[in-house]
Amino acid sequence: MDESLELPSLTPKIPQPTDSTEGADEQSSGEEDGGPDWTKIPSGSSKFSVRPVIPKRGEKDFEPSEGSALQQHMLGQMRSAMFDALNVPRTASNKSISYAIWIPHLRRAHVTVARGTLFNGMGHSVPRPLSPGEDDSLGEEKLHKRLELLPEETLYLIERGSMFCWMEGDVPTNIGPAWEDVAGFPISVQQAYAEMIGKDDLTLEKYQIYAYLKRLGYVVTRARPPTPFYPTPAPYIPKRSMFNWLLRFWGKIFTGIYALFSRKRNWWRPLHLGGWWDKHTNYASIFSSLRFLPAGHSRPLMPHKSTQLGTTGDTTTITSPYTIFYNLYKPSTPFRKTAPPPPDFSLVVVGARKTPMPSLLELTSLFDLLPEEPLPPPRQRHPTQSKPLPVPPVPAPTTSSVQTSTLTLGFSRLSRWIYPNWFRNGDAKVQPAVRKINPFQALKFGKKNIVIAVVDAGTTNFYRFGEGAFEEWPMV
Amino acid sequence: MPSTPRQGATKAIGRKNENSRIYAYPLPLVLEPPEPPIRWIPNALGLFGFSSFRVLNPYCKGIFDPDTKSVWITNSGDSLILWRRGFFGKGNLSRSEPSWHARQVNQRAIAGGVSTAEEITAKRRAERKQFKLDRAAALAAAAQEAEAAFAAGGSVSPTPTINIPSAATWKPSTPLVAGEADSKSPVINPDVETNDVEDIEHLQLTLPEAFFLIWALRCLGLSQSDPTAQQEMSLSDIWLSFQNIHLGPSFKSAAQLLSPPARFDNPFLINYVVYHHYRSLGWVVKGGAKFCVDYLLYRRGPVFHHAEFALVVCPVYEDPTDKKSSPFELQNTEPFSWSWLSTINRVNSQVQKTLILTYVTIPASAKYSPQILLTPSCLPEYSVREVTLRRFVPARMRD
């Protein structure tokens, strides 16, 4: 069940006994607070035959009444359901278990036997020299590609019961034909925690977030490759196309000319009313002529030298805990391990007690790393109709449409400024076609989004910070 | 007879139309289309960018009250204009619209025609309380019934025979009283009562609201609270006294020119920048202390919809040395702790509002001559940025 959550495109497997118990447990974790409802989890006797039946939950009893036989009975029933569920021996099939060996000095686990669909979103191949002694006669090192796991991946698979892991050592393992020249000893979950937390920037908080998201079926990868062999999506480089450049160039020239020829603004009279030249024929024009305060993330934020955030290689600057650590892919996103697509979400992990929320500077530097997201599709009244539509390919067409819309907007503004009355009727026709999106949704969504996971001693909270753009969506 | 849903719907639509009529103007200024002697003239002029629209400026009168850091509109006609055209200010004895007088009249007449907002709220709260009592009684009865069934035959989940009221189905059990009141109301002559009650309420404007009306729209004139000063305050006086008022009681008097040097981080300036920014975008901006925030944004106004956004103003010093030398203890200049951020966000998502962090940059004072603060020409040196905040629930984002 768990695996089918992670890769829904694959044909669903018949749930295996262990998976079915885990799957049920995870469904209840969707309801965030409170413990699992143990009556949902099948007891030992029925585990091979019956899928868990979710009983209807009744009304909450707010006031425990003393001496109520009914309440005592219900409590007893729940308690025994919990014990029954916990009593089931957790088993796993020998055929579905993977094998790996943890190599401490590399901080990687070398997977010798990879089984299951979990590896579709985990592990990466690294060329390593073959173990010494084997190819000595050739005199040169031969590279051999093999599958390796990062610390969090290893720990997750061990903890999940999907992989046996050995620690590299002197003792021969003698497990089977694949393990002839492997020496080491098996490690427990506890040992794995002690060994792997703290390696390669993996804190306990980051592992907790990783494991939680993996259990929900996300593909989670590191945003910054720990080694050059680790595949990451192509970094986002802000587009500076010729077109944009020209637009900005001409914009600057026009504003310069306008500033030269226009009267100096009288700051005691920001709004001109009542003159024969006055162009206010509706409230929209009054409001827009009041919009002279600078706003928006597009204008550069000029921080003082002492508060500037660190770029790489700069020694004098402050390093921020707000760096993107994980890339997140929804279970439905087609994911190729060797060529990861741009992530669905970018994730920062911080500790709740040590770190305050990000400052504006930290947020701006995070937004600078992210591409502009297209607006979410308008909420459908009839969700059944939207089902046959394929997931729209995201970036390319939308960015161009955004560009054209800002261009037309700019043009219409310019022309409205020159001939206010001319465009009055035209506007009414054009505007609704351009703005089919609910402005509230656009305002709430923002243009760029960063997800920050806040961990407080194992309790996780996720927040989404969006780059707001109220100035682009005037209400009048 | 209780009203059917259809009747309720038509009533709601009627009220909506009525509100759209009363609150038709988004600003106190009214634009009046001209009545042309010859039809084609305005169109021809419009072609060249001219228009002959007339702007009707109500030009209201206000009194500056330094003690409450507010501006009072004592003329009830002016208060009505400022409230109805753009929802400026609040009645000092009311929740929002200055309705104290109407409430008094209603109370004396017992059953007046139109209830004020406060009366509607009080009625709703009383009904809600009754509903909770009814529900608790029904729940207790159902529990007793189940207990009895269990004791009798050991059945755990009998079908309950008692109907437990839900918020959707429960109806107040006193429609008759309301009906009587309706039939009575024409009998009472409210005019007699009205004359007895003197309207002692005034509309109070916050300083950013007042300055927006005075400076940006030029539809409000201000005089000193001192009755001997007959003259209206000059714009420059207003500008300086609105800033000085934040420096403490000794700088209350208006004309006192900047004995301490003016500062970019004056709370009035920061609040005004935020207020003006959202007003100029067409939002109706009201205070939001009730929801842990600084401002609430309404799309058309509080009578139409609930506020959509809750703003927390976070000033950001461009130069941190300005912060050290500041006499003002500005709030929210440091990032919040996660627990506080979570608190504000919870409160606001509970009431269907989206939390917005509004960052206002405070220009580095070293870059400018102090003269710039003597006029509003310093305002474009500030800048406003929004960051929207929502919880991200991974379990719900999987698609």
Coordinates of N, CA, C and O in Angstrom, one line a residue, chain A residues 90-181:
Chain A
R90 N 5.4 -8.4 13.3 CA 5.7 -7.7 12.0 C 6.6 -8.6 11.1 O 7.7 -8.9 11.5
T91 N 6.1 -9.0 10.0 CA 6.9 -9.9 9.1 C 7.2 -9.2 7.8 O 6.5 -8.2 7.4
A92 N 8.2 -9.7 7.1 CA 8.5 -9.2 5.8 C 9.0 -10.3 5.0 O 9.6 -11.2 5.5
S93 N 8.6 -10.3 3.7 CA 9.0 -11.4 2.9 C 10.5 -11.3 2.5 O 11.0 -10.2 2.2
N94 N 11.2 -12.4 2.5 CA 12.6 -12.5 2.2 C 12.8 -11.9 0.8 O 13.9 -11.4 0.5
K95 N 11.8 -12.1 -0.1 CA 12.0 -11.8 -1.5 C 11.9 -10.3 -1.7 O 12.3 -9.8 -2.8
S96 N 11.4 -9.5 -0.8 CA 11.2 -8.1 -1.0 C 12.2 -7.3 -0.3 O 12.1 -6.1 -0.3
I97 N 13.1 -7.9 0.4 CA 14.1 -7.2 1.2 C 15.4 -6.9 0.4 O 15.9 -7.7 -0.4
S98 N 15.8 -5.7 0.6 CA 17.1 -5.3 -0.1 C 18.3 -5.4 0.9 O 18.1 -5.5 2.1
Y99 N 19.4 -5.4 0.3 CA 20.6 -5.5 1.1 C 21.6 -4.4 0.8 O 21.7 -4.0 -0.4
A100 N 22.3 -4.0 1.8 CA 23.3 -2.9 1.6 C 24.4 -3.0 2.6 O 24.2 -3.6 3.7
I101 N 25.5 -2.4 2.3 CA 26.6 -2.3 3.3 C 27.0 -0.8 3.4 O 27.1 -0.1 2.5
W102 N 27.0 -0.4 4.7 CA 27.3 1.0 5.0 C 28.8 1.1 5.1 O 29.5 0.4 5.8
I103 N 29.3 2.1 4.3 CA 30.8 2.3 4.3 C 31.0 3.6 5.1 O 30.8 4.7 4.5
P104 N 31.5 3.6 6.3 CA 31.6 4.8 7.1 C 32.4 5.9 6.5 O 32.0 7.1 6.6
H105 N 33.6 5.6 5.9 CA 34.4 6.7 5.5 C 33.8 7.3 4.2 O 34.2 8.5 4.0
L106 N 33.0 6.7 3.5 CA 32.3 7.3 2.3 C 31.0 8.0 2.8 O 30.5 8.8 2.0
R107 N 30.5 7.6 3.9 CA 29.2 8.1 4.4 C 28.1 7.7 3.4 O 27.1 8.4 3.2
R108 N 28.2 6.5 2.8 CA 27.2 6.0 1.9 C 27.0 4.6 2.1 O 27.9 3.9 2.6
A109 N 25.8 4.1 1.8 CA 25.5 2.7 1.8 C 25.6 2.2 0.4 O 25.0 2.7 -0.5
H110 N 26.3 1.1 0.2 CA 26.4 0.5 -1.1 C 25.4 -0.6 -1.2 O 25.3 -1.5 -0.4
V111 N 24.4 -0.4 -2.1 CA 23.3 -1.4 -2.2 C 23.8 -2.6 -3.1 O 24.2 -2.4 -4.2
T112 N 23.7 -3.7 -2.5 CA 24.1 -4.9 -3.2 C 22.9 -5.6 -3.9 O 23.0 -6.1 -5.0
V113 N 21.8 -5.6 -3.2 CA 20.6 -6.1 -3.7 C 19.5 -5.1 -3.6 O 19.1 -4.7 -2.5
A114 N 19.0 -4.5 -4.7 CA 17.9 -3.5 -4.7 C 16.6 -4.1 -5.1 O 16.5 -4.7 -6.2
R115 N 15.7 -4.1 -4.2 CA 14.4 -4.6 -4.6 C 13.3 -3.6 -4.2 O 13.3 -2.9 -3.3
G116 N 12.2 -3.6 -5.0 CA 11.1 -2.8 -4.7 C 11.1 -1.5 -5.5 O 12.2 -1.0 -6.0
T117 N 10.0 -0.9 -5.6 CA 9.8 0.4 -6.3 C 10.4 1.6 -5.6 O 10.5 2.7 -6.1
L118 N 10.7 1.4 -4.3 CA 11.2 2.5 -3.5 C 12.5 3.1 -4.2 O 12.8 4.3 -4.1
F119 N 13.2 2.2 -4.9 CA 14.5 2.7 -5.5 C 14.3 3.5 -6.7 O 15.2 4.1 -7.2
N120 N 13.0 3.7 -7.1 CA 12.7 4.6 -8.3 C 13.0 6.0 -7.9 O 13.3 6.9 -8.7
G121 N 12.9 6.3 -6.6 CA 13.1 7.7 -6.2 C 14.2 7.8 -5.1 O 14.3 8.8 -4.4
M122 N 15.1 6.8 -5.1 CA 16.1 6.8 -4.1 C 17.4 6.3 -4.6 O 17.4 5.4 -5.5
G123 N 18.5 6.7 -4.1 CA 19.8 6.2 -4.4 C 20.3 6.8 -5.7 O 19.5 7.3 -6.6
H124 N 21.6 6.8 -5.9 CA 22.2 7.3 -7.1 C 23.4 6.5 -7.4 O 24.0 5.9 -6.6
S125 N 23.8 6.5 -8.7 CA 24.9 5.6 -9.0 C 26.2 6.4 -9.1 O 26.2 7.6 -9.5
V126 N 27.2 5.8 -8.5 CA 28.5 6.4 -8.3 C 29.6 5.5 -8.9 O 29.6 4.3 -8.6
P127 N 30.5 6.0 -9.7 CA 31.6 5.2 -10.1 C 32.7 5.1 -9.0 O 33.1 6.1 -8.5
R128 N 33.0 3.9 -8.6 CA 34.0 3.6 -7.6 C 35.0 2.7 -8.1 O 34.7 1.8 -8.9
P129 N 36.2 2.8 -7.6 CA 37.2 1.8 -8.0 C 36.8 0.4 -7.4 O 36.3 0.4 -6.3
L130 N 37.1 -0.6 -8.2 CA 36.8 -2.0 -7.6 C 37.7 -2.2 -6.4 O 38.8 -1.6 -6.3
S131 N 37.2 -3.0 -5.6 CA 37.9 -3.2 -4.3 C 39.4 -3.7 -4.6 O 39.6 -4.5 -5.5
P132 N 40.3 -3.2 -3.8 CA 41.7 -3.5 -4.1 C 42.0 -5.0 -3.9 O 41.3 -5.7 -3.2
G133 N 43.0 -5.5 -4.7 CA 43.4 -6.9 -4.6 C 42.8 -7.7 -5.7 O 43.4 -8.7 -6.1
E134 N 41.7 -7.2 -6.3 CA 41.1 -7.9 -7.4 C 41.7 -7.7 -8.7 O 42.0 -8.6 -9.4
D135 N 42.0 -6.4 -9.0 CA 42.5 -6.0 -10.3 C 43.9 -5.5 -10.2 O 44.3 -4.7 -11.0
D136 N 44.6 -6.0 -9.3 CA 46.0 -5.5 -9.1 C 46.9 -5.7 -10.3 O 47.7 -4.9 -10.6
S137 N 46.6 -6.8 -10.9 CA 47.4 -7.2 -12.0 C 47.4 -6.2 -13.2 O 48.3 -6.1 -13.9
L138 N 46.3 -5.5 -13.3 CA 46.1 -4.6 -14.4 C 47.0 -3.3 -14.2 O 47.3 -2.6 -15.1
G139 N 47.2 -3.0 -12.9 CA 48.0 -1.9 -12.6 C 47.3 -0.5 -12.6 O 47.8 0.5 -12.2
E140 N 46.1 -0.5 -13.2 CA 45.4 0.8 -13.2 C 44.0 0.5 -12.5 O 43.5 -0.6 -12.5
E141 N 43.5 1.6 -12.0 CA 42.2 1.5 -11.3 C 41.1 1.4 -12.3 O 41.0 2.2 -13.2
K142 N 40.2 0.5 -12.0 CA 39.1 0.3 -12.9 C 37.8 0.8 -12.2 O 37.6 0.5 -11.0
L143 N 37.1 1.7 -12.9 CA 35.9 2.2 -12.2 C 34.7 1.4 -12.5 O 34.6 0.8 -13.6
H144 N 33.8 1.3 -11.5 CA 32.7 0.4 -11.6 C 31.5 1.2 -11.0 O 31.6 1.7 -9.9
K145 N 30.4 1.3 -11.8 CA 29.3 2.0 -11.3 C 28.5 1.2 -10.3 O 28.2 0.0 -10.6
R146 N 28.1 1.8 -9.2 CA 27.3 1.0 -8.3 C 26.3 2.0 -7.6 O 26.4 3.2 -7.6
L147 N 25.2 1.4 -7.1 CA 24.1 2.1 -6.5 C 24.5 2.5 -5.0 O 24.8 1.6 -4.2
E148 N 24.4 3.7 -4.7 CA 24.7 4.1 -3.3 C 23.5 5.0 -2.7 O 22.8 5.7 -3.4
L149 N 23.4 4.9 -1.4 CA 22.4 5.6 -0.7 C 23.0 6.7 0.2 O 24.0 6.4 0.8
L150 N 22.3 7.8 0.3 CA 22.6 8.8 1.2 C 22.3 8.4 2.7 O 21.5 7.4 2.8
P151 N 22.8 9.0 3.7 CA 22.5 8.6 5.1 C 21.0 8.5 5.3 O 20.5 7.5 5.9
E152 N 20.2 9.6 4.9 CA 18.8 9.6 5.2 C 18.1 8.5 4.5 O 17.1 7.8 5.0
E153 N 18.5 8.2 3.3 CA 17.9 7.1 2.5 C 18.1 5.7 3.2 O 17.2 4.9 3.3
T154 N 19.4 5.5 3.6 CA 19.7 4.3 4.2 C 18.9 4.1 5.5 O 18.3 3.1 5.8
L155 N 18.9 5.2 6.3 CA 18.2 5.1 7.6 C 16.7 4.8 7.4 O 16.1 4.0 8.1
Y156 N 16.2 5.5 6.4 CA 14.7 5.3 6.2 C 14.4 3.9 5.8 O 13.5 3.3 6.4
L157 N 15.2 3.3 4.9 CA 14.9 1.9 4.5 C 15.1 0.9 5.6 O 14.4 0.0 5.7
I158 N 16.1 1.2 6.4 CA 16.4 0.3 7.6 C 15.2 0.4 8.6 O 14.6 -0.6 9.0
E159 N 14.8 1.6 8.9 CA 13.8 1.8 9.9 C 12.5 1.2 9.4 O 11.6 0.7 10.2
R160 N 12.3 1.3 8.1 CA 11.0 0.8 7.5 C 11.0 -0.7 7.4 O 9.9 -1.3 7.1
G161 N 12.1 -1.3 7.6 CA 12.1 -2.8 7.5 C 12.2 -3.3 6.1 O 11.8 -4.4 5.8
S162 N 12.7 -2.4 5.2 CA 12.8 -2.8 3.8 C 14.2 -3.2 3.4 O 14.4 -3.6 2.3
M163 N 15.2 -3.0 4.3 CA 16.5 -3.3 3.9 C 17.3 -3.8 5.1 O 17.2 -3.3 6.2
F164 N 18.1 -4.8 4.8 CA 19.1 -5.2 5.8 C 20.4 -4.5 5.5 O 20.8 -4.4 4.4
C165 N 21.0 -4.0 6.6 CA 22.3 -3.2 6.3 C 23.4 -3.8 7.2 O 23.2 -4.1 8.4
W166 N 24.5 -3.9 6.5 CA 25.7 -4.3 7.2 C 26.7 -3.1 7.4 O 26.7 -2.3 6.5
M167 N 27.4 -3.1 8.4 CA 28.5 -2.1 8.5 C 29.8 -2.8 8.0 O 30.1 -3.9 8.4
E168 N 30.5 -2.0 7.3 CA 31.8 -2.5 6.8 C 32.7 -2.9 7.9 O 32.9 -2.1 8.9
G169 N 33.3 -4.1 7.9 CA 34.2 -4.5 9.0 C 35.0 -5.7 8.6 O 35.2 -5.9 7.4
D170 N 35.6 -6.4 9.6 CA 36.5 -7.5 9.3 C 35.9 -8.8 9.1 O 36.4 -9.7 8.5
V171 N 34.7 -9.0 9.8 CA 34.1 -10.3 9.8 C 33.4 -10.6 8.5 O 32.7 -9.8 7.9
P172 N 33.7 -11.8 7.9 CA 33.0 -12.1 6.7 C 31.5 -12.4 6.9 O 31.1 -12.9 8.0
T173 N 30.7 -12.0 6.0 CA 29.3 -12.0 6.2 C 28.7 -13.4 5.9 O 27.8 -13.8 6.6
N174 N 29.2 -14.0 4.8 CA 28.7 -15.3 4.5 C 27.2 -15.4 4.3 O 26.5 -16.2 4.9
I175 N 26.6 -14.5 3.6 CA 25.2 -14.6 3.4 C 24.8 -15.3 2.2 O 24.0 -16.2 2.1
G176 N 25.4 -15.0 1.1 CA 25.0 -15.6 -0.2 C 26.0 -15.3 -1.2 O 27.1 -14.7 -1.0
P177 N 25.7 -15.7 -2.4 CA 26.7 -15.5 -3.5 C 27.1 -14.1 -3.8 O 28.2 -13.8 -4.2
A178 N 26.1 -13.1 -3.6 CA 26.4 -11.7 -3.8 C 27.3 -11.1 -2.8 O 27.8 -10.0 -2.9
W179 N 27.5 -11.8 -1.7 CA 28.3 -11.2 -0.6 C 29.6 -11.9 -0.4 O 30.1 -11.8 0.7
E180 N 30.2 -12.5 -1.4 CA 31.4 -13.3 -1.2 C 32.5 -12.5 -0.6 O 33.2 -12.9 0.3
D181 N 32.7 -11.3 -1.2 CA 33.9 -10.5 -0.8 C 33.5 -9.4 0.1 O 34.1 -8.3 0.2

